mmCIF file of C-alpha atoms and ligand atoms in Angstrom:
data_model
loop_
_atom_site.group_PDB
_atom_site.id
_atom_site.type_symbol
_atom_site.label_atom_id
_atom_site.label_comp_id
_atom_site.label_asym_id
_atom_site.label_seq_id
_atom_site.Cartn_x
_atom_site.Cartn_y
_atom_site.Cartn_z
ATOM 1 C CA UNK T 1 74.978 -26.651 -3.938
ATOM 2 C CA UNK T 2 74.627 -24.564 -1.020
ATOM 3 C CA UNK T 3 74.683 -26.654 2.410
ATOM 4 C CA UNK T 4 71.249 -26.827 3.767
ATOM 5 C CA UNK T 5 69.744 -27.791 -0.104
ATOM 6 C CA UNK T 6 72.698 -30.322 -0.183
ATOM 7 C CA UNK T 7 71.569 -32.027 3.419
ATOM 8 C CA UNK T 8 67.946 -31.586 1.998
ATOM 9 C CA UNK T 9 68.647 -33.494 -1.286
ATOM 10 C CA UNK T 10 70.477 -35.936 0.852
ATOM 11 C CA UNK T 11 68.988 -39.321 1.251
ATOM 12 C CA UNK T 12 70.148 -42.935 2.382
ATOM 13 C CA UNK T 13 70.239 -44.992 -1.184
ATOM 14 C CA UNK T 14 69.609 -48.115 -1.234
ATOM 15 C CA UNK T 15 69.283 -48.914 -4.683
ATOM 16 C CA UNK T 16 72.502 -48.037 -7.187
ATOM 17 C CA UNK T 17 73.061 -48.100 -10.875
ATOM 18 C CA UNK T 18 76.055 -50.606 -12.279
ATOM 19 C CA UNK T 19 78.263 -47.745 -12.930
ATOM 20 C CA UNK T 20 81.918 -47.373 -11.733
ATOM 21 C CA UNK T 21 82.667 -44.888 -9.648
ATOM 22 C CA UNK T 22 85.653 -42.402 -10.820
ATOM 23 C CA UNK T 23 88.513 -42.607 -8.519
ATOM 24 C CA UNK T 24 88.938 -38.765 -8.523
ATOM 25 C CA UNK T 25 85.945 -38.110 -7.015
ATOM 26 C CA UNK T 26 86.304 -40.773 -4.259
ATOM 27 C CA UNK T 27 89.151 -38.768 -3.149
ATOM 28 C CA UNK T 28 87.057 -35.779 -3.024
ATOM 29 C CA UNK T 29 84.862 -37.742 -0.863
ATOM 30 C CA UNK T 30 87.938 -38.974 1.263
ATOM 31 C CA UNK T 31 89.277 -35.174 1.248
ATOM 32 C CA UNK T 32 86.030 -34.499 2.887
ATOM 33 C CA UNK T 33 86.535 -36.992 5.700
ATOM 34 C CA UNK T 34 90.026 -35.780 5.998
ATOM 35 C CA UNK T 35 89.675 -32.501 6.602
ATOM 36 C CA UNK T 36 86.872 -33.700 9.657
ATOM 37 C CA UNK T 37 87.386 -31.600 13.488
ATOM 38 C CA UNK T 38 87.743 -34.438 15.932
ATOM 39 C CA UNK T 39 88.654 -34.772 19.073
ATOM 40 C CA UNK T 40 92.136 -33.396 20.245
ATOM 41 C CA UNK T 41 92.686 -33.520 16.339
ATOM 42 C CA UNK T 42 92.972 -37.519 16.898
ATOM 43 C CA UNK T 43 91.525 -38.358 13.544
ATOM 44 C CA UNK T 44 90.930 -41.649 14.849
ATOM 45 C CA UNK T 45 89.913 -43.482 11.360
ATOM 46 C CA UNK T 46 91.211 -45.283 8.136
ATOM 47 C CA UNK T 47 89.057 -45.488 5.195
ATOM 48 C CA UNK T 48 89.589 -48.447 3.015
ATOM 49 C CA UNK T 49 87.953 -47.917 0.213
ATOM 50 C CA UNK T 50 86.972 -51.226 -1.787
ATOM 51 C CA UNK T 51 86.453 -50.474 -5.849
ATOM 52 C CA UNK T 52 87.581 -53.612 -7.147
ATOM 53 C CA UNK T 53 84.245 -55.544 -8.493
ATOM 54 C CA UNK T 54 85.845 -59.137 -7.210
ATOM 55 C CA UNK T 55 86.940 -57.995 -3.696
ATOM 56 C CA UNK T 56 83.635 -55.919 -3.517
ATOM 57 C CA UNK T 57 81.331 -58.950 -4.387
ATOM 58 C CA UNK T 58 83.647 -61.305 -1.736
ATOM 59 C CA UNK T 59 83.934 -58.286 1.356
ATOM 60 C CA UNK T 60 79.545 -57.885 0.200
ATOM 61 C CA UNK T 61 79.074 -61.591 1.457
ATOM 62 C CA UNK T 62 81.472 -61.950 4.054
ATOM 63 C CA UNK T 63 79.453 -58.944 5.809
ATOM 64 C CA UNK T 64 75.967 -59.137 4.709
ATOM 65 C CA UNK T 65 75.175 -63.161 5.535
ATOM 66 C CA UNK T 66 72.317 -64.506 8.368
ATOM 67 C CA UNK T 67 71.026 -62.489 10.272
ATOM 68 C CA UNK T 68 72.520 -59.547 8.480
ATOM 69 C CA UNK T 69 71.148 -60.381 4.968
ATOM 70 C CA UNK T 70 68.928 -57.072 5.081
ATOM 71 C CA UNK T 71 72.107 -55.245 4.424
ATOM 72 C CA UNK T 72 72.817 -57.434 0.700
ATOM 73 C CA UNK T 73 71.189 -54.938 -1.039
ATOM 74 C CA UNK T 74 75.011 -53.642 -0.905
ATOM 75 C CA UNK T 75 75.719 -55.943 -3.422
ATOM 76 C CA UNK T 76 74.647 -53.459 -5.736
ATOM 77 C CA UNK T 77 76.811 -51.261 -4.939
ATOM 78 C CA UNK T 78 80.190 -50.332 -6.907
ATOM 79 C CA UNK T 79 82.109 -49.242 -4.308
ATOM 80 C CA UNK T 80 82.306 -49.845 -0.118
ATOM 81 C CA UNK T 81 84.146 -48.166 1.912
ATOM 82 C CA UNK T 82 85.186 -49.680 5.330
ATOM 83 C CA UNK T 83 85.626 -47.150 8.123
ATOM 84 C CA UNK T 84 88.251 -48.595 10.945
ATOM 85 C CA UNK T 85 87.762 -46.668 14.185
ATOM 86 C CA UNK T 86 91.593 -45.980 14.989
ATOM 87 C CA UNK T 87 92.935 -45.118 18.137
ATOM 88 C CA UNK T 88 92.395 -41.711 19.531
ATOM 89 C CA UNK T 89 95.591 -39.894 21.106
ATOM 90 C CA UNK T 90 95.846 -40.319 24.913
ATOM 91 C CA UNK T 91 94.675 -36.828 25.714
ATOM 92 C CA UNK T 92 91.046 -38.018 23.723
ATOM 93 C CA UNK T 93 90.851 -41.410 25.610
ATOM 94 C CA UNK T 94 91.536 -39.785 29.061
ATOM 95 C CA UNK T 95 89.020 -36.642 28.577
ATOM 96 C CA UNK T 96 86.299 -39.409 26.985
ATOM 97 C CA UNK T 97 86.720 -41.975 30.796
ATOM 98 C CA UNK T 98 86.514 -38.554 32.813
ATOM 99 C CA UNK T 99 83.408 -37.921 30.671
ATOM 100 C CA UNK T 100 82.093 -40.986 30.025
ATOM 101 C CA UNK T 101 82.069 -39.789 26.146
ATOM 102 C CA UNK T 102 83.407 -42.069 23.239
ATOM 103 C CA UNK T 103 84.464 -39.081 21.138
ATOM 104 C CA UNK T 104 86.267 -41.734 18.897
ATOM 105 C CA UNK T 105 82.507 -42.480 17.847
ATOM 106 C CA UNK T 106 81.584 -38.517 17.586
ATOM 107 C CA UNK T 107 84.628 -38.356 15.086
ATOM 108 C CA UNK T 108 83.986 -41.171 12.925
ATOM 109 C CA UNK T 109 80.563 -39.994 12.799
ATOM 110 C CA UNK T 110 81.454 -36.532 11.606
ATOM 111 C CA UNK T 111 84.222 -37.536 9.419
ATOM 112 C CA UNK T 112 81.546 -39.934 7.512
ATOM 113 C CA UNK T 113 78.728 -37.620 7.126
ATOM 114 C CA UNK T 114 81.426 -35.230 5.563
ATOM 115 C CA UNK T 115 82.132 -38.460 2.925
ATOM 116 C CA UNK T 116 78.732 -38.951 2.841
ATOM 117 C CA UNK T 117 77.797 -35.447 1.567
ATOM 118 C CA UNK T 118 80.553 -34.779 -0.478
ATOM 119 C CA UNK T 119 79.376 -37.496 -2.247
ATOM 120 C CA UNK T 120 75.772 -36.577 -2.910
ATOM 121 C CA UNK T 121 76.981 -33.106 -4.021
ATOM 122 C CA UNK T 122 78.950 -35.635 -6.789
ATOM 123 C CA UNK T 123 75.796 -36.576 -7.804
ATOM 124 C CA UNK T 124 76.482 -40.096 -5.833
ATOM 125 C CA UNK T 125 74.545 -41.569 -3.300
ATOM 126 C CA UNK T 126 75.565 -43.636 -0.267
ATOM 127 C CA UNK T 127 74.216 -45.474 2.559
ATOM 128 C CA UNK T 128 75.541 -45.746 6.056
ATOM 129 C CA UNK T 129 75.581 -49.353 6.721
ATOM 130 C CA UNK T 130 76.184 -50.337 10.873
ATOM 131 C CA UNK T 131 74.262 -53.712 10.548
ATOM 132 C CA UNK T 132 77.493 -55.778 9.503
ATOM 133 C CA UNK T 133 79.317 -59.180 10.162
ATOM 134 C CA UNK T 134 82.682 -57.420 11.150
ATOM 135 C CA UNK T 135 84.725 -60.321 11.649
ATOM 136 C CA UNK T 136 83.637 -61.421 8.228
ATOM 137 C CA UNK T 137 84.748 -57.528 6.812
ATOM 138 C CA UNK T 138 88.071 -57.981 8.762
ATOM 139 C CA UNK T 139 89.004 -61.458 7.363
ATOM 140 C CA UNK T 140 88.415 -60.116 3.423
ATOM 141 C CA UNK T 141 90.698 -57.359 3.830
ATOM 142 C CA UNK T 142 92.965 -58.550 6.361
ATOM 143 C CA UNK T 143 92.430 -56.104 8.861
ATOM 144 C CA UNK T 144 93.792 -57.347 12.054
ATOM 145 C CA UNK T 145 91.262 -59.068 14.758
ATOM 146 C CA UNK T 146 91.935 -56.474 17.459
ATOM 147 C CA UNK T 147 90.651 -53.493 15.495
ATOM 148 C CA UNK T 148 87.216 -52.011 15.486
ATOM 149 C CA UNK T 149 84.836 -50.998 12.375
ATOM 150 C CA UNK T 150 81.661 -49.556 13.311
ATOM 151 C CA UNK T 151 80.083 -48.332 10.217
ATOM 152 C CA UNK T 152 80.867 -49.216 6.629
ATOM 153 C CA UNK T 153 79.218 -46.417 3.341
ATOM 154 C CA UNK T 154 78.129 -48.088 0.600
ATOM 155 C CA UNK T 155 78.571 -45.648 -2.378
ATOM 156 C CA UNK T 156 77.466 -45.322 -6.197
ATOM 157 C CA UNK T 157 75.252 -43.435 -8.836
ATOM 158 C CA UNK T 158 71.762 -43.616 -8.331
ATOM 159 C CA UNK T 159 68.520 -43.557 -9.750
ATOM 160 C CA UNK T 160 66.757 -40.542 -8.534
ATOM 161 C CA UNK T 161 63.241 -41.281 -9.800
ATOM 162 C CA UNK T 162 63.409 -44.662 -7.949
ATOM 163 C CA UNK T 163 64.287 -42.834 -4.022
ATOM 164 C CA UNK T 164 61.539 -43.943 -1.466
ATOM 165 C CA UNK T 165 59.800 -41.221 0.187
ATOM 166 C CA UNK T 166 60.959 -38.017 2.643
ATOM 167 C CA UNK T 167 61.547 -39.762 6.153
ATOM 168 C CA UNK T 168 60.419 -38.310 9.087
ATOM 169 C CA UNK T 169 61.770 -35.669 10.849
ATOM 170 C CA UNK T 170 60.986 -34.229 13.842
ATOM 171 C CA UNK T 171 60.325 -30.137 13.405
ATOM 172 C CA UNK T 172 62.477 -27.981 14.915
ATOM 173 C CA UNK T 173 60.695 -27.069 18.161
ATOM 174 C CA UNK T 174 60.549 -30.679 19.672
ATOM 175 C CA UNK T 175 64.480 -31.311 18.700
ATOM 176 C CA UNK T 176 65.739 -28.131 19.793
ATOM 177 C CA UNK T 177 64.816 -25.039 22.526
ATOM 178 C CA UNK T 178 66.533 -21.830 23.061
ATOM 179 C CA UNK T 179 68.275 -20.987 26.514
ATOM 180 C CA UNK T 180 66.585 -24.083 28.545
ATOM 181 C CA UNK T 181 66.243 -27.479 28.420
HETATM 182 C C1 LIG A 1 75.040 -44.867 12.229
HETATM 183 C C2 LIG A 1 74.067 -45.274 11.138
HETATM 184 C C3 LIG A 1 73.887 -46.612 10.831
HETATM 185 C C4 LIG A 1 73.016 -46.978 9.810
HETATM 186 N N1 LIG A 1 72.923 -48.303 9.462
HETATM 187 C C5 LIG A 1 72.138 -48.651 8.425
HETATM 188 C C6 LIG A 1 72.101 -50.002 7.988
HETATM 189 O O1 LIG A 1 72.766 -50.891 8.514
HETATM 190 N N2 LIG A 1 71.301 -50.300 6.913
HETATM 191 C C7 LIG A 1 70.550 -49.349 6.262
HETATM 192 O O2 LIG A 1 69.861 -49.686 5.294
HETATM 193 N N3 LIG A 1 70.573 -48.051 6.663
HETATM 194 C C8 LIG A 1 71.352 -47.685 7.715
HETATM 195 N N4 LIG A 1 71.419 -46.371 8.096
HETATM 196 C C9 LIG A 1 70.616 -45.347 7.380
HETATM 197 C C10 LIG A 1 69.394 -44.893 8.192
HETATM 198 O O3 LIG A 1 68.435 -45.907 8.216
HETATM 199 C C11 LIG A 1 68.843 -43.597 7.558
HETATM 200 O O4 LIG A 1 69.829 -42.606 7.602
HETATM 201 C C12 LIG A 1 67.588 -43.086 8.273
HETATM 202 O O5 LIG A 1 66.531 -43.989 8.162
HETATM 203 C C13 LIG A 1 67.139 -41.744 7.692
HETATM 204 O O6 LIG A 1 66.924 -41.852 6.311
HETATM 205 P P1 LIG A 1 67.687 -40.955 5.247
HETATM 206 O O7 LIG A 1 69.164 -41.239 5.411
HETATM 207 O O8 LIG A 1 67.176 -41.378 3.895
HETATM 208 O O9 LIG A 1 67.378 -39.529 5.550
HETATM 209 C C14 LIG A 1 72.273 -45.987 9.112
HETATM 210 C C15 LIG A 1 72.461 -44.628 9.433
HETATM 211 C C16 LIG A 1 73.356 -44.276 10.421
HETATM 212 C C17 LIG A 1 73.589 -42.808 10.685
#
C-alpha cells in the first residue's frame, strides 16, 4: 500500500481476534523498527516481543491492574511487545542536556510507529499502550529495575467492521504554516 493510504487506513485497535500471530511477519514488523534513523545512530531500544499465550496472559495482569485496568483490553491481544528505552551513545545524551531534548524518546517513538505500520500493512493492527504498571512489566520478564520502558504495542488481527470511528485531526493549516511561525 502506498504510504499516505497506509497511515490513512491506520488506526489504534483495541479490539483483536484470537488468532496467532505468524512469527515471520513479527520480524517484518521488528525489521521495520530496526532499520529506524535515530539519534547519532544510537538505536537506543530492545523489543521483547511476548507471543507465548501463558507469559502474555501473566505480563497482561502484571501491567494492566488498578488504576491502569483501562489498558486490560490487552488481554485480548496475541502478542505484546515491550519496548525498553536503551541507552543512547554519549554523543546523543550530551547534544539532548545542551538541548534540553530527550532524543532517546524521539527514537523510540519513530522506531515504533515504523513497527506499528509495518504491521497494519500485514493486515495486523496494534495499539500503542503508555498507560502501564512498569515495575509489574519488568518483574514478568525479568528486566532489570534500573531500566526504562515507556511504551509497550499490543499487536494482532483485527476485526475491521468492528473499528470505532475516524478521530479527529486537526487540518493541515492549523498544524502546519509555510516560512513563519
Ligand atoms: C505515546 C502513545 C501512548 C498511547 N497510549 C495509549 C494507551 O495507554 N491506551 C490506549 O488505549 N491508547 C493509547 N494510545 C493510542 C492513542 O489514544 C491514539 O493513537 C489516538 O487516540 C489517535 O487514535 P488512532 O490511533 O486510532 O488514530 C497511545 C498513543 C501514543 C502515540
Amino acid at each position: 500500500m502506498a504510504l499516505l493510504d497506509l497511515v490513512k487506513h491506520r488506526k489504534s485497535v483495541r479490539d483483536f481476534l484470537d488468532v496467532p500471530v505468524e512469527r515471520e511477519k513479527i520480524v517484518m514488523c521488528l525489521e521495520a523498527a530496526r532499520l529506524a534513523p535515530s539519534a547519532c545512530n544510537s538505536q537506543p531500544w530492545k523489543f521483547i516481543v511476548v507471543d507465548d499465550r501463558q507469559l502474555k496472559d501473566k505480563l497482561c495482569d502484571a501491567a494492566f491492574g488498578g488504576i491502569y485496568s483501562v489498558n486490560s483490553f490487552c488481554k485480548m491481544a496475541p502478542v505484546m511487545v515491550v519496548v525498553v528505552s536503551e541507552k543512547s551513545k554519549f554523543l546523543a545524551r550530551i547534544g539532548g542536556m545542551f538541548r534540553g531534548t530527550k532524543y532517546y524518546l524521539i527514537d523510540i517513538g519513530v522506531a515504533c510507529e515504523h513497527f506499528v505500520l509495518q504491521a497494519e500493512d500485514l493486515g495486523l493492527g496494534t495499539c500503542w499502550i503508555g498507560w502501564f504498571n512498569e515495575k509489574g512489566v519488568k518483574s514478568v520478564l525479568n528486566i532489570p529495575q534500573h531500566k526504562k520502558i515507556d511504551i509497550l504495542i499490543a499487536l494482532g488481527y483485527y476485526d475491521r467492521e468492528k473499528l470505532g470511528s475516524e478521530h479527529g485531526r486537526e487540518p493541515i493549516d492549523k498544524i502546519a504554516s509555510f516560512n513563519s511561525y
